[in-house]
mmCIF file with all atom_site columns, C-alpha atoms in Angstrom:
data_model
loop_
_atom_site.group_PDB
_atom_site.id
_atom_site.type_symbol
_atom_site.label_atom_id
_atom_site.label_alt_id
_atom_site.label_comp_id
_atom_site.label_asym_id
_atom_site.label_entity_id
_atom_site.label_seq_id
_atom_site.pdbx_PDB_ins_code
_atom_site.Cartn_x
_atom_site.Cartn_y
_atom_site.Cartn_z
_atom_site.occupancy
_atom_site.B_iso_or_equiv
_atom_site.pdbx_formal_charge
_atom_site.auth_seq_id
_atom_site.auth_comp_id
_atom_site.auth_asym_id
_atom_site.auth_atom_id
_atom_site.pdbx_PDB_model_num
ATOM 1   C CA . MET A 1 1   ? -92.048 8.497   1.331  1.00 48.00 ? 1   MET A CA 1
ATOM 2   C CA . TYR A 1 2   ? -91.648 6.551   4.642  1.00 50.00 ? 2   TYR A CA 1
ATOM 3   C CA . ARG A 1 3   ? -87.972 5.842   3.987  1.00 53.00 ? 3   ARG A CA 1
ATOM 4   C CA . PHE A 1 4   ? -87.387 9.440   2.956  1.00 48.00 ? 4   PHE A CA 1
ATOM 5   C CA . LYS A 1 5   ? -88.602 10.604  6.503  1.00 49.00 ? 5   LYS A CA 1
ATOM 6   C CA . HIS A 1 6   ? -86.077 8.253   8.229  1.00 50.00 ? 6   HIS A CA 1
ATOM 7   C CA . ILE A 1 7   ? -83.208 9.656   6.064  1.00 48.00 ? 7   ILE A CA 1
ATOM 8   C CA . ILE A 1 8   ? -83.978 13.167  6.987  1.00 46.00 ? 8   ILE A CA 1
ATOM 9   C CA . ILE A 1 9   ? -84.305 12.228  10.714 1.00 48.00 ? 9   ILE A CA 1
ATOM 10  C CA . LEU A 1 10  ? -80.918 10.314  10.739 1.00 49.00 ? 10  LEU A CA 1
ATOM 11  C CA . SER A 1 11  ? -79.229 13.214  8.791  1.00 49.00 ? 11  SER A CA 1
ATOM 12  C CA . GLY A 1 12  ? -79.983 15.591  11.627 1.00 50.00 ? 12  GLY A CA 1
ATOM 13  C CA . TRP A 1 13  ? -77.428 16.435  14.344 1.00 49.00 ? 13  TRP A CA 1
ATOM 14  C CA . GLY A 1 14  ? -78.346 13.281  16.470 1.00 56.00 ? 14  GLY A CA 1
ATOM 15  C CA . GLY A 1 15  ? -77.603 10.951  13.479 1.00 61.00 ? 15  GLY A CA 1
ATOM 16  C CA . TYR A 1 16  ? -74.430 12.774  12.593 1.00 61.00 ? 16  TYR A CA 1
ATOM 17  C CA . ALA A 1 17  ? -73.010 12.480  16.214 1.00 60.00 ? 17  ALA A CA 1
ATOM 18  C CA . LYS A 1 18  ? -73.957 8.697   16.305 1.00 65.00 ? 18  LYS A CA 1
ATOM 19  C CA . ALA A 1 19  ? -72.192 8.177   12.853 1.00 56.00 ? 19  ALA A CA 1
ATOM 20  C CA . LYS A 1 20  ? -69.193 10.113  14.203 1.00 63.00 ? 20  LYS A CA 1
ATOM 21  C CA . ARG A 1 21  ? -69.037 7.849   17.234 1.00 67.00 ? 21  ARG A CA 1
ATOM 22  C CA . GLY A 1 22  ? -69.473 4.788   15.107 1.00 60.00 ? 22  GLY A CA 1
ATOM 23  C CA . ILE A 1 23  ? -66.586 5.826   12.794 1.00 65.00 ? 23  ILE A CA 1
ATOM 24  C CA . ALA A 1 24  ? -64.420 6.465   15.867 1.00 58.00 ? 24  ALA A CA 1
ATOM 25  C CA . CYS A 1 25  ? -65.268 2.945   17.309 1.00 56.00 ? 25  CYS A CA 1
ATOM 26  C CA . ILE A 1 26  ? -64.429 1.333   13.938 1.00 62.00 ? 26  ILE A CA 1
ATOM 27  C CA . LEU A 1 27  ? -61.066 3.273   13.749 1.00 56.00 ? 27  LEU A CA 1
ATOM 28  C CA . MET A 1 28  ? -60.046 2.327   17.324 1.00 59.00 ? 28  MET A CA 1
ATOM 29  C CA . LEU A 1 29  ? -60.906 -1.355  16.707 1.00 53.00 ? 29  LEU A CA 1
ATOM 30  C CA . THR A 1 30  ? -58.841 -1.311  13.533 1.00 51.00 ? 30  THR A CA 1
ATOM 31  C CA . ILE A 1 31  ? -55.890 0.193   15.346 1.00 53.00 ? 31  ILE A CA 1
ATOM 32  C CA . CYS A 1 32  ? -56.171 -2.474  18.103 1.00 47.00 ? 32  CYS A CA 1
ATOM 33  C CA . LEU A 1 33  ? -56.244 -5.313  15.580 1.00 43.00 ? 33  LEU A CA 1
ATOM 34  C CA . VAL A 1 34  ? -53.294 -3.932  13.661 1.00 44.00 ? 34  VAL A CA 1
ATOM 35  C CA . ALA A 1 35  ? -51.332 -3.489  16.836 1.00 45.00 ? 35  ALA A CA 1
ATOM 36  C CA . ASN A 1 36  ? -51.947 -7.107  17.778 1.00 51.00 ? 36  ASN A CA 1
ATOM 37  C CA . ALA A 1 37  ? -51.295 -8.493  14.285 1.00 54.00 ? 37  ALA A CA 1
ATOM 38  C CA . GLN A 1 38  ? -49.225 -11.570 13.980 1.00 64.00 ? 38  GLN A CA 1
ATOM 39  C CA . ASN A 1 39  ? -46.822 -11.009 11.140 1.00 82.00 ? 39  ASN A CA 1
ATOM 40  C CA . ASN A 1 40  ? -45.368 -14.517 10.812 1.00 84.00 ? 40  ASN A CA 1
ATOM 41  C CA . PRO A 1 41  ? -46.344 -17.663 8.890  1.00 88.00 ? 41  PRO A CA 1
ATOM 42  C CA . PHE A 1 42  ? -47.536 -19.633 11.893 1.00 91.00 ? 42  PHE A CA 1
ATOM 43  C CA . LYS A 1 43  ? -49.811 -16.864 13.083 1.00 92.00 ? 43  LYS A CA 1
ATOM 44  C CA . ILE A 1 44  ? -48.538 -16.979 16.553 1.00 96.00 ? 44  ILE A CA 1
ATOM 45  C CA . LYS A 1 45  ? -47.534 -14.105 18.775 1.00 96.00 ? 45  LYS A CA 1
ATOM 46  C CA . ASP A 1 46  ? -44.489 -12.370 17.144 1.00 95.00 ? 46  ASP A CA 1
ATOM 47  C CA . ASN A 1 47  ? -42.173 -12.553 20.216 1.00 96.00 ? 47  ASN A CA 1
ATOM 48  C CA . LEU A 1 48  ? -42.718 -16.299 20.403 1.00 97.00 ? 48  LEU A CA 1
ATOM 49  C CA . TYR A 1 49  ? -42.199 -16.625 16.755 1.00 96.00 ? 49  TYR A CA 1
ATOM 50  C CA . GLU A 1 50  ? -38.815 -14.835 16.998 1.00 96.00 ? 50  GLU A CA 1
ATOM 51  C CA . LYS A 1 51  ? -37.697 -17.190 19.728 1.00 97.00 ? 51  LYS A CA 1
ATOM 52  C CA . TYR A 1 52  ? -38.823 -20.166 17.685 1.00 97.00 ? 52  TYR A CA 1
ATOM 53  C CA . GLN A 1 53  ? -36.800 -18.798 14.693 1.00 96.00 ? 53  GLN A CA 1
ATOM 54  C CA . LYS A 1 54  ? -33.599 -18.620 16.841 1.00 97.00 ? 54  LYS A CA 1
ATOM 55  C CA . LEU A 1 55  ? -34.173 -22.180 18.126 1.00 97.00 ? 55  LEU A CA 1
ATOM 56  C CA . TYR A 1 56  ? -35.055 -23.922 14.908 1.00 97.00 ? 56  TYR A CA 1
ATOM 57  C CA . PRO A 1 57  ? -31.367 -23.942 13.505 1.00 97.00 ? 57  PRO A CA 1
ATOM 58  C CA . LEU A 1 58  ? -30.321 -25.588 16.764 1.00 96.00 ? 58  LEU A CA 1
ATOM 59  C CA . ARG A 1 59  ? -32.886 -28.467 16.639 1.00 96.00 ? 59  ARG A CA 1
ATOM 60  C CA . ASN A 1 60  ? -30.195 -31.069 16.277 1.00 94.00 ? 60  ASN A CA 1
ATOM 61  C CA . LYS A 1 61  ? -28.286 -29.728 19.364 1.00 95.00 ? 61  LYS A CA 1
ATOM 62  C CA . LYS A 1 62  ? -29.091 -30.908 23.000 1.00 95.00 ? 62  LYS A CA 1
ATOM 63  C CA . GLU A 1 63  ? -29.528 -27.359 24.304 1.00 96.00 ? 63  GLU A CA 1
ATOM 64  C CA . VAL A 1 64  ? -32.660 -26.969 22.219 1.00 97.00 ? 64  VAL A CA 1
ATOM 65  C CA . LEU A 1 65  ? -34.545 -29.254 24.619 1.00 97.00 ? 65  LEU A CA 1
ATOM 66  C CA . ASP A 1 66  ? -34.267 -26.857 27.566 1.00 98.00 ? 66  ASP A CA 1
ATOM 67  C CA . GLU A 1 67  ? -34.943 -23.909 25.316 1.00 98.00 ? 67  GLU A CA 1
ATOM 68  C CA . ALA A 1 68  ? -38.019 -25.446 23.754 1.00 98.00 ? 68  ALA A CA 1
ATOM 69  C CA . GLU A 1 69  ? -39.347 -26.193 27.216 1.00 98.00 ? 69  GLU A CA 1
ATOM 70  C CA . ARG A 1 70  ? -38.909 -22.520 28.184 1.00 98.00 ? 70  ARG A CA 1
ATOM 71  C CA . LEU A 1 71  ? -40.673 -21.444 24.960 1.00 98.00 ? 71  LEU A CA 1
ATOM 72  C CA . TYR A 1 72  ? -43.502 -23.980 25.638 1.00 98.00 ? 72  TYR A CA 1
ATOM 73  C CA . ARG A 1 73  ? -43.883 -22.499 29.119 1.00 98.00 ? 73  ARG A CA 1
ATOM 74  C CA . GLU A 1 74  ? -43.848 -18.969 27.829 1.00 98.00 ? 74  GLU A CA 1
ATOM 75  C CA . ALA A 1 75  ? -46.492 -19.866 25.218 1.00 97.00 ? 75  ALA A CA 1
ATOM 76  C CA . LEU A 1 76  ? -48.757 -21.315 27.797 1.00 98.00 ? 76  LEU A CA 1
ATOM 77  C CA . GLU A 1 77  ? -48.362 -18.094 30.008 1.00 98.00 ? 77  GLU A CA 1
ATOM 78  C CA . GLU A 1 78  ? -49.334 -16.019 27.042 1.00 97.00 ? 78  GLU A CA 1
ATOM 79  C CA . LYS A 1 79  ? -52.194 -18.270 26.163 1.00 97.00 ? 79  LYS A CA 1
ATOM 80  C CA . ASP A 1 80  ? -50.922 -19.015 22.728 1.00 97.00 ? 80  ASP A CA 1
ATOM 81  C CA . ASP A 1 81  ? -51.813 -22.693 22.305 1.00 97.00 ? 81  ASP A CA 1
ATOM 82  C CA . LYS A 1 82  ? -50.454 -22.913 18.732 1.00 97.00 ? 82  LYS A CA 1
ATOM 83  C CA . ALA A 1 83  ? -47.127 -21.644 19.817 1.00 97.00 ? 83  ALA A CA 1
ATOM 84  C CA . ALA A 1 84  ? -47.067 -24.160 22.583 1.00 98.00 ? 84  ALA A CA 1
ATOM 85  C CA . CYS A 1 85  ? -47.575 -26.981 20.020 1.00 97.00 ? 85  CYS A CA 1
ATOM 86  C CA . ILE A 1 86  ? -44.856 -25.489 17.731 1.00 98.00 ? 86  ILE A CA 1
ATOM 87  C CA . ALA A 1 87  ? -42.408 -25.364 20.715 1.00 98.00 ? 87  ALA A CA 1
ATOM 88  C CA . LEU A 1 88  ? -42.996 -29.013 21.170 1.00 98.00 ? 88  LEU A CA 1
ATOM 89  C CA . THR A 1 89  ? -41.976 -29.888 17.655 1.00 98.00 ? 89  THR A CA 1
ATOM 90  C CA . LEU A 1 90  ? -38.395 -28.970 18.454 1.00 98.00 ? 90  LEU A CA 1
ATOM 91  C CA . PRO A 1 91  ? -37.819 -31.987 20.796 1.00 97.00 ? 91  PRO A CA 1
ATOM 92  C CA . ILE A 1 92  ? -39.203 -34.161 18.039 1.00 97.00 ? 92  ILE A CA 1
ATOM 93  C CA . TYR A 1 93  ? -36.743 -32.804 15.574 1.00 96.00 ? 93  TYR A CA 1
ATOM 94  C CA . TYR A 1 94  ? -33.993 -33.218 18.002 1.00 97.00 ? 94  TYR A CA 1
ATOM 95  C CA . HIS A 1 95  ? -34.671 -36.866 18.772 1.00 96.00 ? 95  HIS A CA 1
ATOM 96  C CA . PHE A 1 96  ? -35.390 -37.524 15.030 1.00 95.00 ? 96  PHE A CA 1
ATOM 97  C CA . TYR A 1 97  ? -31.790 -36.386 14.233 1.00 92.00 ? 97  TYR A CA 1
ATOM 98  C CA . GLN A 1 98  ? -30.177 -38.324 17.019 1.00 90.00 ? 98  GLN A CA 1
ATOM 99  C CA . GLU A 1 99  ? -28.951 -41.890 16.937 1.00 75.00 ? 99  GLU A CA 1
ATOM 100 C CA . HIS A 1 100 ? -32.443 -43.184 16.554 1.00 71.00 ? 100 HIS A CA 1
ATOM 101 C CA . ASN A 1 101 ? -33.426 -43.336 20.163 1.00 84.00 ? 101 ASN A CA 1
ATOM 102 C CA . LEU A 1 102 ? -36.986 -44.395 19.566 1.00 93.00 ? 102 LEU A CA 1
ATOM 103 C CA . GLY A 1 103 ? -38.094 -44.339 23.220 1.00 94.00 ? 103 GLY A CA 1
ATOM 104 C CA . GLU A 1 104 ? -37.054 -40.576 23.648 1.00 95.00 ? 104 GLU A CA 1
ATOM 105 C CA . PHE A 1 105 ? -38.631 -39.838 20.293 1.00 96.00 ? 105 PHE A CA 1
ATOM 106 C CA . ASP A 1 106 ? -41.931 -41.564 21.247 1.00 97.00 ? 106 ASP A CA 1
ATOM 107 C CA . ASN A 1 107 ? -42.019 -39.633 24.577 1.00 97.00 ? 107 ASN A CA 1
ATOM 108 C CA . ALA A 1 108 ? -41.615 -36.233 22.845 1.00 97.00 ? 108 ALA A CA 1
ATOM 109 C CA . ALA A 1 109 ? -44.186 -37.291 20.146 1.00 98.00 ? 109 ALA A CA 1
ATOM 110 C CA . GLU A 1 110 ? -46.754 -38.360 22.808 1.00 98.00 ? 110 GLU A CA 1
ATOM 111 C CA . ARG A 1 111 ? -46.323 -35.120 24.582 1.00 98.00 ? 111 ARG A CA 1
ATOM 112 C CA . LEU A 1 112 ? -46.970 -33.155 21.354 1.00 98.00 ? 112 LEU A CA 1
ATOM 113 C CA . LYS A 1 113 ? -49.919 -35.296 20.517 1.00 98.00 ? 113 LYS A CA 1
ATOM 114 C CA . ASN A 1 114 ? -51.474 -34.736 23.892 1.00 98.00 ? 114 ASN A CA 1
ATOM 115 C CA . GLU A 1 115 ? -50.955 -30.991 23.658 1.00 98.00 ? 115 GLU A CA 1
ATOM 116 C CA . ALA A 1 116 ? -52.363 -31.026 20.095 1.00 98.00 ? 116 ALA A CA 1
ATOM 117 C CA . LEU A 1 117 ? -55.506 -32.768 21.226 1.00 98.00 ? 117 LEU A CA 1
ATOM 118 C CA . ARG A 1 118 ? -55.884 -30.499 24.177 1.00 97.00 ? 118 ARG A CA 1
ATOM 119 C CA . THR A 1 119 ? -55.587 -27.356 22.115 1.00 97.00 ? 119 THR A CA 1
ATOM 120 C CA . GLY A 1 120 ? -57.280 -28.514 18.855 1.00 97.00 ? 120 GLY A CA 1
ATOM 121 C CA . HIS A 1 121 ? -54.255 -28.014 16.624 1.00 97.00 ? 121 HIS A CA 1
ATOM 122 C CA . LEU A 1 122 ? -54.517 -31.520 15.196 1.00 98.00 ? 122 LEU A CA 1
ATOM 123 C CA . GLN A 1 123 ? -51.917 -30.790 12.427 1.00 97.00 ? 123 GLN A CA 1
ATOM 124 C CA . TYR A 1 124 ? -49.295 -31.123 15.122 1.00 98.00 ? 124 TYR A CA 1
ATOM 125 C CA . TYR A 1 125 ? -50.767 -34.370 16.312 1.00 98.00 ? 125 TYR A CA 1
ATOM 126 C CA . PHE A 1 126 ? -50.420 -35.864 12.796 1.00 98.00 ? 126 PHE A CA 1
ATOM 127 C CA . PHE A 1 127 ? -46.892 -34.202 12.290 1.00 98.00 ? 127 PHE A CA 1
ATOM 128 C CA . ALA A 1 128 ? -45.738 -36.193 15.235 1.00 98.00 ? 128 ALA A CA 1
ATOM 129 C CA . MET A 1 129 ? -47.197 -39.439 13.862 1.00 98.00 ? 129 MET A CA 1
ATOM 130 C CA . SER A 1 130 ? -45.713 -38.741 10.463 1.00 98.00 ? 130 SER A CA 1
ATOM 131 C CA . GLN A 1 131 ? -42.339 -38.018 11.836 1.00 97.00 ? 131 GLN A CA 1
ATOM 132 C CA . ARG A 1 132 ? -42.494 -41.407 13.569 1.00 97.00 ? 132 ARG A CA 1
ATOM 133 C CA . VAL A 1 133 ? -43.128 -43.276 10.261 1.00 97.00 ? 133 VAL A CA 1
ATOM 134 C CA . THR A 1 134 ? -40.137 -41.450 8.636  1.00 96.00 ? 134 THR A CA 1
ATOM 135 C CA . LEU A 1 135 ? -37.935 -42.409 11.562 1.00 96.00 ? 135 LEU A CA 1
ATOM 136 C CA . LEU A 1 136 ? -38.898 -46.082 11.470 1.00 96.00 ? 136 LEU A CA 1
ATOM 137 C CA . LEU A 1 137 ? -38.246 -46.088 7.794  1.00 95.00 ? 137 LEU A CA 1
ATOM 138 C CA . ASN A 1 138 ? -34.843 -44.488 8.330  1.00 93.00 ? 138 ASN A CA 1
ATOM 139 C CA . MET A 1 139 ? -34.087 -47.261 10.807 1.00 93.00 ? 139 MET A CA 1
ATOM 140 C CA . GLN A 1 140 ? -35.278 -49.823 8.179  1.00 93.00 ? 140 GLN A CA 1
ATOM 141 C CA . PHE A 1 141 ? -38.210 -51.003 10.420 1.00 95.00 ? 141 PHE A CA 1
ATOM 142 C CA . TYR A 1 142 ? -40.683 -51.402 7.527  1.00 94.00 ? 142 TYR A CA 1
ATOM 143 C CA . LEU A 1 143 ? -43.292 -53.367 9.340  1.00 96.00 ? 143 LEU A CA 1
ATOM 144 C CA . LEU A 1 144 ? -43.288 -50.974 12.289 1.00 97.00 ? 144 LEU A CA 1
ATOM 145 C CA . ALA A 1 145 ? -43.519 -48.053 9.739  1.00 97.00 ? 145 ALA A CA 1
ATOM 146 C CA . ALA A 1 146 ? -46.525 -49.705 7.988  1.00 96.00 ? 146 ALA A CA 1
ATOM 147 C CA . LYS A 1 147 ? -48.195 -50.198 11.442 1.00 98.00 ? 147 LYS A CA 1
ATOM 148 C CA . ALA A 1 148 ? -47.503 -46.507 12.434 1.00 98.00 ? 148 ALA A CA 1
ATOM 149 C CA . ALA A 1 149 ? -48.916 -45.376 9.190  1.00 98.00 ? 149 ALA A CA 1
ATOM 150 C CA . LYS A 1 150 ? -52.082 -47.468 9.808  1.00 98.00 ? 150 LYS A CA 1
ATOM 151 C CA . ASP A 1 151 ? -52.232 -45.829 13.193 1.00 98.00 ? 151 ASP A CA 1
ATOM 152 C CA . ILE A 1 152 ? -52.328 -42.480 11.447 1.00 98.00 ? 152 ILE A CA 1
ATOM 153 C CA . ARG A 1 153 ? -55.288 -43.606 9.302  1.00 98.00 ? 153 ARG A CA 1
ATOM 154 C CA . ASN A 1 154 ? -57.098 -44.917 12.452 1.00 98.00 ? 154 ASN A CA 1
ATOM 155 C CA . ASP A 1 155 ? -56.612 -41.828 14.381 1.00 98.00 ? 155 ASP A CA 1
ATOM 156 C CA . ALA A 1 156 ? -57.505 -39.648 11.269 1.00 98.00 ? 156 ALA A CA 1
ATOM 157 C CA . GLU A 1 157 ? -60.751 -41.551 10.993 1.00 98.00 ? 157 GLU A CA 1
ATOM 158 C CA . ARG A 1 158 ? -61.407 -41.416 14.736 1.00 98.00 ? 158 ARG A CA 1
ATOM 159 C CA . LEU A 1 159 ? -60.944 -37.683 14.857 1.00 97.00 ? 159 LEU A CA 1
ATOM 160 C CA . ASP A 1 160 ? -62.531 -37.123 11.436 1.00 98.00 ? 160 ASP A CA 1
ATOM 161 C CA . ASN A 1 161 ? -59.500 -35.147 10.266 1.00 97.00 ? 161 ASN A CA 1
ATOM 162 C CA . ASP A 1 162 ? -58.774 -34.710 6.527  1.00 97.00 ? 162 ASP A CA 1
ATOM 163 C CA . TYR A 1 163 ? -55.112 -33.523 7.185  1.00 97.00 ? 163 TYR A CA 1
ATOM 164 C CA . GLY A 1 164 ? -54.657 -36.817 8.970  1.00 97.00 ? 164 GLY A CA 1
ATOM 165 C CA . ARG A 1 165 ? -56.007 -38.768 6.161  1.00 97.00 ? 165 ARG A CA 1
ATOM 166 C CA . TYR A 1 166 ? -53.548 -36.935 3.745  1.00 97.00 ? 166 TYR A CA 1
ATOM 167 C CA . MET A 1 167 ? -50.651 -37.776 6.082  1.00 97.00 ? 167 MET A CA 1
ATOM 168 C CA . PHE A 1 168 ? -51.648 -41.349 6.004  1.00 97.00 ? 168 PHE A CA 1
ATOM 169 C CA . ILE A 1 169 ? -51.582 -41.338 2.274  1.00 96.00 ? 169 ILE A CA 1
ATOM 170 C CA . ARG A 1 170 ? -48.196 -39.656 2.250  1.00 95.00 ? 170 ARG A CA 1
ATOM 171 C CA . ALA A 1 171 ? -46.862 -42.087 4.781  1.00 96.00 ? 171 ALA A CA 1
ATOM 172 C CA . MET A 1 172 ? -48.009 -45.149 2.635  1.00 95.00 ? 172 MET A CA 1
ATOM 173 C CA . ALA A 1 173 ? -46.440 -43.524 -0.381 1.00 94.00 ? 173 ALA A CA 1
ATOM 174 C CA . LYS A 1 174 ? -43.076 -43.171 1.433  1.00 93.00 ? 174 LYS A CA 1
ATOM 175 C CA . ILE A 1 175 ? -43.308 -46.756 2.607  1.00 94.00 ? 175 ILE A CA 1
ATOM 176 C CA . HIS A 1 176 ? -43.734 -48.172 -0.933 1.00 91.00 ? 176 HIS A CA 1
ATOM 177 C CA . GLN A 1 177 ? -41.223 -45.709 -2.368 1.00 91.00 ? 177 GLN A CA 1
ATOM 178 C CA . ILE A 1 178 ? -38.405 -46.611 -0.091 1.00 89.00 ? 178 ILE A CA 1
ATOM 179 C CA . GLN A 1 179 ? -39.075 -50.363 -0.853 1.00 85.00 ? 179 GLN A CA 1
ATOM 180 C CA . ASN A 1 180 ? -38.762 -49.531 -4.659 1.00 81.00 ? 180 ASN A CA 1
ATOM 181 C CA . ASP A 1 181 ? -42.370 -50.381 -5.198 1.00 80.00 ? 181 ASP A CA 1
ATOM 182 C CA . THR A 1 182 ? -42.989 -47.412 -7.528 1.00 81.00 ? 182 THR A CA 1
ATOM 183 C CA . GLU A 1 183 ? -46.276 -48.805 -8.832 1.00 81.00 ? 183 GLU A CA 1
ATOM 184 C CA . LYS A 1 184 ? -47.868 -48.857 -5.336 1.00 76.00 ? 184 LYS A CA 1
ATOM 185 C CA . ALA A 1 185 ? -46.195 -45.577 -4.441 1.00 73.00 ? 185 ALA A CA 1
ATOM 186 C CA . ARG A 1 186 ? -47.850 -43.807 -7.375 1.00 77.00 ? 186 ARG A CA 1
ATOM 187 C CA . GLN A 1 187 ? -51.214 -45.139 -6.269 1.00 76.00 ? 187 GLN A CA 1
ATOM 188 C CA . TYR A 1 188 ? -50.770 -43.069 -3.088 1.00 71.00 ? 188 TYR A CA 1
ATOM 189 C CA . PHE A 1 189 ? -49.149 -40.074 -4.697 1.00 63.00 ? 189 PHE A CA 1
#
C-alpha cells in the first residue's frame, strides 16, 4: 500500500514535469556526446586524427619532423594527450627508416617516453622501446638489442604494466628468431 501511494503521487502533474525535464536532460546529454564523438581507431579528436592520417604516409620523409611537431603542439593546445603521444611516434618512424642514426632515434624515443609517462599512455612508452630493439636488430647489434629488451622488462616491472611485459616477450622472440634459434623463439611466442 505504501509503494502504491508514492506511485500515485509521482504520476501527478509534478512528477510528470520532473520526468519530462529528466528526459530532456538525457536527450541533450546524448546529443552533446554524439557531437563530440571520436570516430577513429585511436579515439583522439577527429581533426587531429585527419592530420595524423595525412602525415603517416610521409613518415620516411624529412618534412614529417616539422609537421609532427606542429601536430604535437596542436594536440597539447586541444588538451588531447593521446594525440600528442601519437604525433611523437612520427619522428620515431622517420629515424627508424633513416640510415640507422641511433642518436637521433634515441632522442625521439626519449621524448615520446617522457610524454607517455607524463600523460599515462604507457603503450607509447613501450612502443618506443620496442622500436629501439627492432632497430638494433636491423643494425645487427644483437647484444645491445638483448639489453634493450631487458630494459623493456625492467621498466614493465617498475611500472607494473602488462603491455610492457608483452612487448618484452615479443622483443625476446624477435631476437631469438633473427638468430635462427627457433626453439627459444617458440618459448617466447
